[in-house]
Amino acid sequence: MSKSKIPYEVYTEEVEALSVLSPDGEIVNKDKVPNLSDDQLKELMYRMVFTRTWDERAINLGRQGRLGFYAPVSGQEATMVGSEFALDKNDFICPGYRDMPQLVWHGLPLYQAFLYSRGHQHGGQIPEGVNVLMPQIIIGAQVLHAMGIAMGYKLKKQQQVAITYTGDGGSSEGDFYEALNFAGVYKLPVIFFVQNNGYAITTPFSKQTAALSIAHKAVAAGIRGVKIDGMDVFAVISAVQEARERALKGEGATLIEAVTYRFRPHSLSDDTSKYRTKEEEGEWSEKDPIARLAKYLEKKGLWTEEDTARVKEEAKATVNEQIKKAEQTEKMTIPGLIDSMFETTPKHLEEQKADFQ
Amino acid sequence: MAQMNLKEAIRDAMRVELERDPSVLIFGEDVGNVGGVFRATEGLQKDFGEERVFDTPLAESAIGGMAVGLGIQGFRPIAEIQFVGFIFEALDQIVVQAARMRYRSGGRYNSPIVFRTPFGGGVKAAELHTDALEGLIAQTPGIKLVVPSNPYDAKGLMISAIRDNDPVFFMEHLNLYHAYREEVPEGEYTVEIGKAKVVREGSDVTIVSYGLMVHTAVKAAEELEKNGIKAEVIDLRTLVPLDIDTVIESVKKTNRAIIVQEAQKSAGIAAEVIAQINEKAILHLEAPVLRVAPPDTVYPFAQIEDQWLPSPATIIAGVNKVLEF
Ligand SMILES: Cc1ncc(C[n+]2csc(CCOP(=O)(O)OP(=O)(O)O)c2C)c(N)n1
């Protein structure tokens, strides 16, 4: 294979991550600017600001005991919102436990996301017509599902792709390698999107792999690997669109490594000061994906600070309304749970219901 | 003596053994620098260095398999699986490879490994963090299975497990990590693997349990006592090998028994204990032995786990049933 002229496409040497938008909101890579209308650009910004506000509210709701398990996302809006934005509504999303924004922007009602967090079964009941799985707790399992779903698209000759998300940690699981390998062998229309935020709980990237990058793991599977700036929403959209087009043309899978950072802790019960430094957090906050897009849009006259304030208010109101809806949803029952085990409840389970009536 | 909770007692056991035996190693996800998501190994890397206590990449099968390889090399690995639901990723290495090493090599190699994993409900954790999966392990020949219910036993059993030349699966109940402190001797002492303990004497009914459920059973027994019913409570402590003799002795005295487990009802430890009571003491029974256990559903989302898990009330109802039979 000839050496690539494209810096972010990996072969065997180190690569620069693809950047399109600089931290000052300047275009640094004209060829890779996604083709978006002004309205689309504003919608993208809206979703990113909304997601940040929702995340902040969710952390507070968690502290008040109104949410259960919750994994913060701030800092990763470009990877989460941007990658979903580049998809078709019918593409399939297989998320990890942190990837709630992709699900919601793909059609899962927000109150169900809250129900999921509160430990209610209805939270994972995906509405008809929304092509997503519920968040996966077993790291790496969803990567295999996306591969299988993509196999289904291929067998059915359906022009759709599956995308799946995991973290830098997730890219170490055996399941991850097996999925990549199958995708290579069967040339599947699947996008493996790794959000490398530098840490798997407390374990830094340097202890996760000795590979030059996660994108390099594509090489061994015979699929395409690219590395992008995950704080740059244009780089994200451009990479996902390109991967999608290749997949639809029958050119197979792409592994995208997006280098990003999570401003908040791993989960609500984690203390970042034990393994991260303030300096590092400060450096990354200068790359904030929302500020970066805002600068670009402000220069184009498409966005103002008032717009941000307005979206924040709107997001807060929506979150309040949706959490109330979650709180008012009828409680689960044990007989209901028992009936959800099989299509037809077997006799021994019918008997077990008697203990709970 | 020092006051320790269950987590501190387990950490103390590991510290004692790291000091005593240079072949003891600890590894797993996040166990090094910060000492694990529950801080069970906190401070051990600092004191024993990165060669003996270290973080691994996020890959359970590799953690299990590395333990098997290190065991062959003469080390005594303590491999942490961060939460019980993630053992499935490592199951081949634990129940097939580690558990069969002695058999497959005709005794040439063994697997002196401790697989530590937190488990246990009632803490409203996320999916798959709490399931009681001891039944899976117990069905596997070649691996020992320990579920301590208190800090004293936890330390003594952990030291025994580390010194054992066969693989030991060591389950630590999340709800007991910080539940309470008790006097735990400093330095080394062992609690024998394979011995149950009568934690409360009684003459009317035997309640057999393990892990957190021992405490729930004791609460039920205290309530029952108010109505003049004397329940004997047995803590199995070790599920493989199972100390059925202690159970049989008690049943011969009380003639009635119930088994309480946190795992789903069917095909589990409770079923095994009942089968052995039938084999060894059926003529001593005045009533069928009952299981008090959750229904055969997946461990439910947090919202209804309190109703799903056995409670003092469901245990009392079970006791009344065998008394009124
Ligand atoms: C199979 C499995 N092992 C371990 C865990 C526990 N765990 C939850 S999140 C996490 C770290 C994940 O890190 P990464 O994949 O980098 O994603 P990030 O949280 O950084 O987004 C671990 C070890 C799990 N959920 N599943």
XYZ file of C-alpha atoms and ligand atoms in Angstrom:
708
model
C 0.000 0.000 0.000
C 1.337 3.435 -0.866
C 1.918 5.930 1.885
C -0.973 8.206 2.625
C -0.855 11.918 1.912
C -3.703 12.374 4.369
C -2.190 12.949 7.782
C -5.047 11.604 9.865
C -5.330 8.331 7.989
C -3.174 5.767 9.711
C -0.677 3.352 8.296
C 2.323 2.500 10.368
C 3.673 5.837 11.482
C 2.382 8.454 13.886
C -0.373 10.646 12.569
C -1.708 14.119 13.188
C -5.347 14.249 14.202
C -7.620 15.832 11.606
C -8.630 19.374 12.573
C -10.984 21.551 10.583
C -11.856 24.322 13.010
C -9.151 25.900 15.155
C -9.739 26.789 18.804
C -10.191 30.406 17.633
C -12.977 29.376 15.326
C -10.907 29.644 12.117
C -11.149 27.118 9.309
C -7.783 25.378 9.004
C -8.714 22.677 6.534
C -10.939 23.945 3.739
C -11.396 20.552 2.071
C -12.969 19.039 5.125
C -15.580 21.630 6.053
C -18.876 19.771 6.158
C -21.490 21.058 3.804
C -24.070 22.472 6.208
C -26.658 25.193 5.672
C -26.883 28.132 8.065
C -29.937 26.572 9.655
C -28.117 23.296 10.128
C -25.181 25.095 11.691
C -27.498 26.827 14.132
C -29.243 23.555 14.918
C -25.885 21.906 15.599
C -24.944 24.688 17.991
C -28.355 24.501 19.623
C -27.922 20.796 20.300
C -24.441 21.194 21.729
C -25.462 23.964 24.113
C -28.600 22.057 25.056
C -26.540 18.946 25.802
C -24.098 20.855 28.019
C -26.965 22.384 30.002
C -28.725 19.057 30.339
C -25.469 17.518 31.590
C -25.044 20.224 34.224
C -28.646 19.816 35.349
C -28.323 16.027 35.397
C -25.339 16.243 37.738
C -27.392 18.400 40.096
C -30.369 16.097 39.850
C -28.036 13.215 40.641
C -26.797 15.004 43.754
C -30.395 15.606 44.837
C -31.111 11.903 44.466
C -33.510 12.463 41.575
C -31.328 10.539 39.134
C -29.493 7.256 39.652
C -26.524 6.123 37.617
C -25.292 8.974 35.427
C -22.104 9.403 33.381
C -21.230 13.060 32.673
C -20.558 14.147 29.081
C -19.423 17.809 29.117
C -16.462 18.293 26.815
C -17.594 15.504 24.522
C -20.410 17.418 22.814
C -18.542 17.577 19.515
C -18.087 13.812 19.353
C -21.542 12.944 20.643
C -23.754 15.555 19.022
C -21.593 15.927 15.920
C -21.367 12.249 15.056
C -25.108 11.766 15.400
C -25.674 14.869 13.287
C -23.755 13.259 10.438
C -26.048 10.221 10.356
C -29.254 9.440 8.586
C -32.278 9.035 10.879
C -32.431 5.357 9.947
C -28.821 4.543 10.750
C -28.398 2.393 13.832
C -26.667 3.556 17.022
C -25.112 1.123 19.502
C -24.002 3.214 22.482
C -21.851 2.713 25.539
C -23.079 3.822 28.952
C -21.985 7.449 28.470
C -23.587 7.931 25.058
C -27.028 9.120 26.079
C -26.914 12.345 23.991
C -26.617 10.398 20.731
C -29.695 8.381 21.688
C -31.742 11.413 22.597
C -30.806 13.329 19.447
C -31.602 10.196 17.453
C -35.111 10.100 18.902
C -35.192 8.632 22.409
C -37.438 10.903 24.525
C -35.456 12.705 27.223
C -37.753 11.578 30.037
C -36.882 7.992 29.110
C -33.204 8.785 29.426
C -34.002 9.990 32.941
C -36.047 6.875 33.645
C -33.135 4.739 32.551
C -30.921 6.588 34.977
C -33.495 6.180 37.736
C -33.469 2.434 37.225
C -36.845 2.102 35.521
C -37.349 -0.492 32.819
C -39.332 1.884 30.597
C -36.150 3.919 30.186
C -34.795 1.253 27.873
C -38.017 0.685 25.962
C -37.006 2.147 22.632
C -39.907 3.695 20.682
C -40.838 2.159 17.345
C -38.882 3.784 14.518
C -35.923 4.850 16.657
C -32.913 2.790 15.635
C -30.884 2.632 18.804
C -29.994 0.178 21.530
C -30.173 1.111 25.173
C -26.818 2.124 26.713
C -24.535 -0.839 27.190
C -23.002 -1.474 30.590
C -20.653 -4.260 29.495
C -17.806 -2.392 27.863
C -17.275 -3.570 24.318
C -20.410 -5.696 23.948
C -22.144 -3.070 21.827
C -19.242 -2.975 19.389
C -20.076 -6.554 18.428
C -23.777 -5.754 18.130
C -23.088 -2.926 15.707
C -21.007 -5.305 13.632
C -23.910 -7.773 13.570
C -26.449 -5.085 12.726
C -24.210 -3.960 9.882
C -24.073 -7.568 8.668
C -27.878 -7.450 8.640
C -27.865 -4.302 6.508
C -25.470 -5.941 4.133
C -27.490 -9.150 3.844
C -30.698 -7.185 3.343
C -28.935 -4.884 0.871
C -30.197 -1.934 2.867
C -28.404 1.385 2.356
C -27.814 2.088 6.028
C -24.917 2.011 8.452
C -24.445 1.089 12.086
C -22.309 3.238 14.363
C -21.028 2.242 17.751
C -19.243 4.116 20.497
C -16.771 3.150 23.111
C -13.888 4.780 24.965
C -10.127 4.432 24.931
C -10.567 1.830 27.659
C -13.151 -0.024 25.623
C -10.703 -0.366 22.769
C -8.705 -2.826 24.907
C -11.482 -5.382 25.267
C -11.304 -8.610 23.315
C -14.820 -7.908 22.043
C -13.555 -4.765 20.351
C -10.883 -6.603 18.361
C -13.252 -9.370 17.395
C -15.764 -6.875 16.054
C -13.134 -5.035 14.025
C -11.852 -8.256 12.590
C -15.297 -9.478 11.515
C -16.077 -6.087 10.021
C -12.907 -6.364 7.979
C -13.560 -9.912 6.819
C -17.162 -9.211 5.777
C -16.569 -5.604 4.648
C -19.399 -4.346 6.788
C -21.069 -0.938 6.770
C -20.129 -0.071 10.323
C -18.392 2.851 11.986
C -16.418 2.214 15.164
C -16.239 5.532 16.944
C -13.795 5.648 19.839
C -13.988 8.682 22.092
C -10.500 8.792 23.504
C -10.910 11.093 26.483
C -7.588 10.089 27.969
C -8.878 8.036 30.885
C -10.702 4.814 31.599
C -12.024 5.687 35.044
C -8.581 6.422 36.561
C -6.304 4.618 34.110
C -4.526 7.019 31.751
C -4.207 6.383 28.028
C -0.492 5.684 28.441
C -1.366 2.605 30.493
C -4.136 1.518 28.166
C -2.154 0.728 25.045
C 1.310 0.903 23.591
C -0.103 1.419 20.106
C 0.741 4.703 18.361
C -2.949 5.483 18.454
C -6.234 3.650 18.770
C -6.826 4.346 15.102
C -3.837 2.122 14.382
C -5.775 -0.856 15.638
C -7.668 -0.723 12.350
C -4.548 -1.785 10.489
C -4.520 -5.288 11.928
C -8.194 -5.745 11.048
C -7.755 -4.533 7.493
C -10.201 -1.672 7.854
C -9.716 2.066 7.565
C -8.491 3.933 10.623
C -8.513 7.684 11.109
C -7.634 9.958 13.980
C -9.440 13.230 14.459
C -9.624 16.156 16.841
C -12.628 15.263 18.941
C -13.042 18.797 20.273
C -13.684 19.965 16.711
C -17.243 19.283 15.644
C -16.459 19.883 11.958
C -13.727 17.248 12.006
C -16.172 14.856 13.623
C -18.936 15.459 11.115
C -16.559 15.292 8.198
C -15.021 12.003 9.355
C -18.352 10.355 10.064
C -19.849 11.504 6.767
C -16.872 10.154 4.893
C -16.971 6.850 6.760
C -20.672 6.611 6.077
C -20.273 7.239 2.367
C -17.527 4.666 2.080
C -19.648 2.133 3.954
C -22.618 2.730 1.662
C -20.414 2.302 -1.384
C -19.426 -1.129 -0.097
C -15.932 -0.078 0.944
C -16.348 -1.394 4.472
C -15.792 -0.258 8.002
C -13.936 2.697 9.492
C -12.428 3.066 12.923
C -12.498 6.700 13.987
C -10.461 7.739 16.985
C -11.620 11.111 18.266
C -9.244 12.681 20.753
C -11.380 14.459 23.295
C -11.693 15.243 26.992
C -14.400 14.855 29.592
C -14.470 17.962 31.772
C -16.370 16.234 34.536
C -15.568 13.098 36.528
C -16.102 9.587 35.210
C -19.298 9.209 37.217
C -20.931 10.974 40.112
C -18.907 8.943 42.634
C -15.458 9.687 41.270
C -12.768 12.114 42.416
C -10.647 13.352 39.494
C -8.079 15.024 41.751
C -6.639 11.589 42.506
C -5.469 11.073 38.924
C -5.776 14.302 36.899
C -4.088 17.661 37.313
C -5.672 21.103 37.315
C -3.223 22.199 34.593
C -4.337 19.428 32.318
C -7.983 20.263 32.903
C -7.218 23.909 32.168
C -5.436 23.144 28.916
C -8.318 21.095 27.668
C -10.926 23.652 28.638
C -9.273 25.994 26.129
C -10.254 23.523 23.431
C -13.920 23.552 24.465
C -15.899 22.391 21.413
C -18.830 24.676 22.133
C -16.745 27.839 22.486
C -14.955 26.942 19.288
C -18.099 26.568 17.217
C -19.588 29.650 18.841
C -16.625 31.763 17.711
C -17.005 30.511 14.176
C -20.730 31.166 14.105
C -20.424 34.571 15.744
C -18.011 35.643 13.024
C -20.535 34.544 10.444
C -23.265 36.473 12.241
C -25.215 33.310 12.955
C -24.927 33.206 16.733
C -24.715 35.558 19.700
C -24.254 35.221 23.415
C -27.962 35.904 23.786
C -28.641 32.854 21.672
C -26.594 30.741 24.061
C -28.462 32.197 27.034
C -31.794 31.530 25.358
C -30.931 27.894 24.571
C -29.754 27.359 28.128
C -33.065 28.607 29.491
C -34.949 26.453 27.044
C -32.876 23.393 27.950
C -33.394 23.966 31.666
C -37.146 24.240 31.193
C -37.210 21.085 29.074
C -35.110 19.153 31.581
C -37.417 20.237 34.413
C -40.478 19.177 32.517
C -38.974 15.851 31.420
C -37.651 14.902 34.857
C -41.129 15.568 36.251
C -42.573 13.321 33.587
C -40.079 10.637 34.578
C -40.951 11.034 38.241
C -44.637 10.755 37.497
C -44.289 7.622 35.386
C -46.049 4.680 36.950
C -43.710 2.616 39.114
C -42.463 -0.789 38.016
C -43.903 -3.836 39.750
C -42.387 -7.247 40.404
C -45.218 -9.095 38.602
C -44.641 -6.757 35.644
C -40.939 -7.555 35.773
C -41.647 -11.289 35.907
C -43.869 -10.972 32.840
C -41.080 -9.291 30.910
C -38.837 -12.361 31.058
C -40.518 -14.450 28.351
C -43.051 -13.870 25.609
C -45.399 -16.202 27.463
C -44.755 -16.409 31.187
C -43.994 -20.029 32.106
C -45.830 -21.758 34.942
C -43.010 -21.575 37.486
C -42.822 -17.829 37.050
C -46.603 -17.471 37.300
C -46.287 -19.237 40.658
C -43.499 -16.939 41.751
C -45.747 -13.920 41.123
C -47.961 -15.076 43.976
C -45.237 -14.069 46.443
C -45.570 -10.457 45.329
C -49.340 -9.967 45.145
C -6.765 -5.119 67.722
C -8.107 -2.590 65.292
C -11.599 -1.622 64.256
C -12.131 -2.444 60.594
C -14.961 -2.593 58.152
C -15.141 -5.417 55.627
C -13.214 -3.521 52.981
C -10.426 -2.530 55.353
C -10.203 -6.094 56.613
C -9.769 -7.405 53.090
C -7.157 -4.753 52.327
C -5.358 -5.637 55.539
C -5.298 -9.310 54.551
C -3.767 -8.439 51.193
C -1.211 -6.198 52.888
C -0.206 -8.925 55.328
C 0.299 -11.379 52.484
C 2.125 -8.928 50.221
C 4.543 -8.391 53.076
C 4.937 -12.046 53.925
C 5.214 -13.538 50.445
C 7.007 -11.827 47.552
C 5.133 -13.957 45.025
C 1.815 -12.278 45.830
C 0.712 -9.803 43.141
C -2.366 -7.627 42.763
C -3.692 -6.384 39.463
C -6.877 -5.323 37.714
C -8.639 -2.256 36.380
C -7.839 0.880 38.417
C -6.449 -1.058 41.401
C -3.059 0.665 41.382
C -2.704 4.411 41.628
C -6.061 5.169 43.243
C -6.618 1.763 44.791
C -9.706 0.611 42.951
C -13.172 2.063 42.477
C -13.950 1.131 46.086
C -10.424 1.902 47.317
C -10.052 -1.692 48.482
C -6.412 -1.702 47.402
C -5.714 1.919 48.361
C -2.114 2.570 49.379
C -0.850 -0.874 48.364
C 0.852 0.282 45.178
C 2.524 3.072 47.090
C 3.908 0.637 49.625
C 4.740 -2.345 47.438
C 5.533 -0.745 44.099
C 4.188 -0.949 40.596
C 5.640 -4.379 39.973
C 3.476 -5.956 42.636
C 0.318 -3.864 42.494
C -0.644 -2.567 39.086
C -3.354 -1.284 36.783
C -4.182 -3.276 33.694
C -5.839 -2.211 30.466
C -9.582 -2.692 30.376
C -9.774 -6.356 29.411
C -11.134 -8.967 31.803
C -10.222 -12.003 29.739
C -6.614 -10.836 29.719
C -6.725 -10.188 33.471
C -7.966 -13.742 34.053
C -5.563 -15.251 31.558
C -2.579 -13.341 32.904
C -3.405 -14.691 36.355
C -3.389 -18.220 34.939
C -0.009 -17.658 33.284
C 1.496 -16.072 36.375
C 0.196 -18.956 38.461
C 2.118 -21.354 36.215
C 5.185 -19.191 36.820
C 4.895 -19.597 40.568
C 3.260 -16.309 41.469
C 0.178 -15.888 43.631
C -1.996 -13.437 41.736
C -4.909 -11.590 43.267
C -6.875 -10.531 40.215
C -9.670 -8.026 40.693
C -12.701 -8.089 38.449
C -14.091 -4.622 39.027
C -17.741 -5.648 39.373
C -19.290 -9.069 39.355
C -21.263 -8.592 36.137
C -18.008 -8.240 34.238
C -16.780 -11.736 35.057
C -18.551 -12.998 31.966
C -15.826 -11.440 29.868
C -13.321 -13.483 31.871
C -15.390 -16.577 32.446
C -13.433 -18.859 30.155
C -10.223 -17.982 31.965
C -11.791 -18.399 35.416
C -14.045 -21.425 35.155
C -12.402 -23.275 32.294
C -8.708 -22.416 32.333
C -7.895 -21.676 35.984
C -10.261 -24.253 37.420
C -8.946 -27.052 35.189
C -5.244 -26.357 35.331
C -4.494 -28.977 37.981
C -6.649 -31.597 36.248
C -5.360 -30.912 32.751
C -1.712 -30.999 33.747
C -2.060 -34.037 35.951
C -1.053 -31.933 38.919
C 2.037 -30.434 37.288
C 0.642 -26.906 37.401
C -1.905 -25.280 39.629
C -3.728 -21.989 39.816
C -2.979 -20.344 43.149
C -5.152 -17.386 42.173
C -7.667 -15.318 44.075
C -10.301 -13.735 41.860
C -11.773 -10.897 43.912
C -15.007 -9.291 42.902
C -17.536 -7.012 44.553
C -21.190 -8.028 44.186
C -24.458 -7.694 45.960
C -27.655 -5.726 45.889
C -29.479 -3.126 47.851
C -27.205 -0.293 46.796
C -29.087 0.893 43.689
C -26.084 0.459 41.443
C -26.268 0.353 37.656
C -27.261 -2.787 35.778
C -24.973 -5.826 36.176
C -23.002 -4.337 39.060
C -24.780 -6.280 41.790
C -25.949 -9.668 40.557
C -25.330 -12.653 42.786
C -23.537 -14.996 40.381
C -22.198 -17.533 42.878
C -24.344 -20.274 41.350
C -22.387 -20.021 38.103
C -19.102 -20.467 39.880
C -20.372 -23.143 42.245
C -21.298 -25.353 39.293
C -17.684 -25.369 38.175
C -15.488 -28.187 39.448
C -12.033 -27.110 40.571
C -12.637 -23.668 42.023
C -13.371 -22.690 45.599
C -15.974 -20.085 46.401
C -15.944 -17.806 49.411
C -18.546 -15.225 50.454
C -17.688 -13.599 53.789
C -20.356 -11.857 55.831
C -18.212 -9.907 58.305
C -14.820 -8.211 58.619
C -13.191 -10.792 60.901
C -14.032 -13.699 58.616
C -13.210 -11.674 55.520
C -9.629 -11.109 56.595
C -9.059 -14.654 57.772
C -10.679 -16.158 54.698
C -8.762 -13.859 52.360
C -5.457 -14.911 53.870
C -6.486 -18.563 53.501
C -7.513 -17.898 49.912
C -4.198 -16.275 49.014
C -2.298 -19.202 50.532
C -4.500 -21.789 48.827
C -2.918 -23.531 45.868
C -6.244 -23.804 44.057
C -8.176 -20.937 42.531
C -10.538 -19.178 44.914
C -13.374 -16.952 43.789
C -13.834 -14.380 46.517
C -17.070 -12.376 46.508
C -17.258 -9.157 48.529
C -20.698 -7.759 49.241
C -20.994 -4.102 48.261
C -23.472 -3.445 51.002
C -21.069 -4.765 53.625
C -17.959 -2.849 52.533
C -18.794 0.094 54.780
C -21.712 -1.284 56.763
C -19.992 -1.447 60.148
C -16.653 -1.934 61.862
C -15.625 -4.630 64.300
C -12.506 -5.801 66.088
C -10.118 -7.487 63.692
C -6.763 -8.817 64.879
C -3.659 -7.261 63.391
C -1.149 -9.451 61.562
C -1.846 -12.881 60.251
C -4.570 -15.334 61.162
C -6.669 -17.596 59.009
C -10.261 -18.719 58.839
C -10.517 -22.130 57.271
C -12.093 -22.365 53.845
C -14.918 -24.904 53.915
C -16.280 -24.277 57.406
C -19.681 -22.824 58.161
C -20.480 -21.013 61.389
C -23.492 -21.010 63.660
C -23.988 -17.304 64.267
C -27.069 -17.592 66.457
C -28.294 -20.631 68.288
C -31.910 -21.761 68.317
C -34.067 -24.846 68.559
C -37.191 -24.268 66.448
C -35.939 -23.684 62.905
C -32.634 -23.399 61.012
C -32.016 -20.440 58.725
C -29.086 -21.079 56.383
C -27.533 -18.190 54.520
C -24.348 -16.379 53.473
C -23.109 -12.893 52.674
C -25.340 -9.943 53.476
C -28.331 -12.236 53.909
C -26.823 -13.543 57.140
C -27.491 -10.114 58.633
C -31.005 -10.050 57.224
C -31.589 -13.518 58.674
C -30.328 -12.420 62.085
C -32.740 -9.474 62.009
C -35.568 -11.868 61.176
C -34.474 -14.184 63.991
C -34.541 -11.297 66.464
C -38.087 -10.469 65.418
C -39.137 -14.108 65.644
C -37.725 -14.345 69.138
C -40.213 -11.700 70.252
C -42.912 -14.246 69.401
C -41.113 -17.014 71.228
C -39.638 -18.649 68.104
C -35.985 -19.575 68.415
C -34.246 -19.612 65.062
C -30.737 -20.935 64.568
C -28.827 -18.947 61.943
C -25.964 -20.513 59.976
C -23.469 -18.552 57.899
C -22.069 -20.858 55.223
C -19.064 -18.538 54.618
C -17.754 -20.912 51.948
C -20.038 -22.231 49.210
C -17.454 -24.551 47.666
C -16.569 -26.687 49.510
C -19.908 -26.591 51.280
C -19.899 -27.463 54.973
C -23.082 -29.506 54.949
C -22.238 -31.194 58.278
C -22.876 -28.025 60.255
C -26.215 -27.644 58.483
C -27.236 -31.261 59.072
C -26.345 -31.074 62.746
C -28.585 -28.061 63.120
C -31.464 -29.600 61.167
C -31.314 -32.676 63.374
C -31.904 -30.367 66.312
C -34.548 -28.051 64.841
C -36.212 -30.347 62.283
C -37.093 -27.412 60.105
C -35.081 -25.237 57.770
C -35.190 -22.455 55.242
C -32.380 -21.279 52.979
C -32.037 -17.603 52.177
C -30.100 -16.439 49.145
C -29.802 -13.204 47.219
C -29.509 -14.983 43.895
C -32.542 -15.969 41.857
C -34.451 -18.933 43.219
C -33.892 -21.769 40.755
C -30.879 -24.045 40.398
C -28.700 -22.191 42.879
C -26.923 -22.689 46.195
C -30.201 -22.982 48.116
C -31.311 -25.816 45.857
C -27.996 -27.554 46.476
C -28.249 -27.222 50.251
C -31.792 -28.598 50.195
C -30.749 -31.514 48.023
C -28.046 -32.422 50.512
C -30.412 -32.082 53.485
C -32.741 -34.505 51.696
C -29.894 -36.909 51.084
C -28.591 -36.786 54.626
C -31.402 -35.903 57.006
C -34.799 -36.361 55.416
C -36.171 -38.391 58.310
C -35.390 -35.528 60.666
C -37.589 -33.061 58.780
C -41.032 -32.007 59.992
C -41.632 -29.818 56.947
C -40.232 -29.343 53.449
C -37.193 -27.049 53.380
C -38.040 -23.722 51.755
C -36.055 -21.300 49.658
C -36.431 -17.610 50.371
C -34.995 -15.995 47.259
C -35.836 -13.510 44.542
C -37.891 -14.666 41.576
C -36.274 -15.987 38.404
C -35.979 -12.661 36.650
C -32.899 -10.698 35.762
C -31.675 -8.584 38.640
C -34.105 -5.709 38.224
C -33.368 -2.080 37.551
C -32.770 -0.139 40.733
C -36.314 1.015 41.120
C -37.682 -2.224 42.575
C -34.665 -3.981 43.968
C -35.837 -3.481 47.560
C -39.009 -5.417 46.876
C -37.167 -8.027 44.880
C -34.495 -8.918 47.436
C -35.266 -11.086 50.486
C -36.047 -9.028 53.584
C -36.627 -9.849 57.270
C -40.353 -9.899 56.467
C -40.044 -12.458 53.655
C -37.756 -14.574 55.830
C -40.268 -14.469 58.698
C -43.024 -15.471 56.288
C -40.870 -18.415 55.170
C -40.217 -19.474 58.762
C -43.917 -19.286 59.602
C -44.676 -21.458 56.620
C -42.375 -24.273 57.716
C -43.581 -23.980 61.307
C -47.227 -24.207 60.296
C -46.740 -27.017 57.780
C -16.692 -5.352 30.755
C -16.603 -4.212 31.709
N -15.520 -4.078 32.488
C -15.424 -3.062 33.379
C -16.429 -2.160 33.494
C -16.307 -1.046 34.531
N -16.054 0.233 33.903
C -17.066 1.092 33.643
S -16.553 2.418 32.819
C -14.951 1.898 32.795
C -13.918 2.710 32.097
C -14.287 2.969 30.677
O -13.359 3.788 30.079
P -13.442 4.214 28.570
O -13.811 3.024 27.725
O -12.200 4.918 28.236
O -14.679 5.205 28.495
P -14.924 6.601 29.250
O -15.570 6.287 30.561
O -13.619 7.252 29.395
O -15.873 7.367 28.395
C -14.837 0.691 33.463
C -13.574 -0.029 33.679
C -17.562 -2.330 32.658
N -18.609 -1.481 32.704
N -17.623 -3.346 31.779
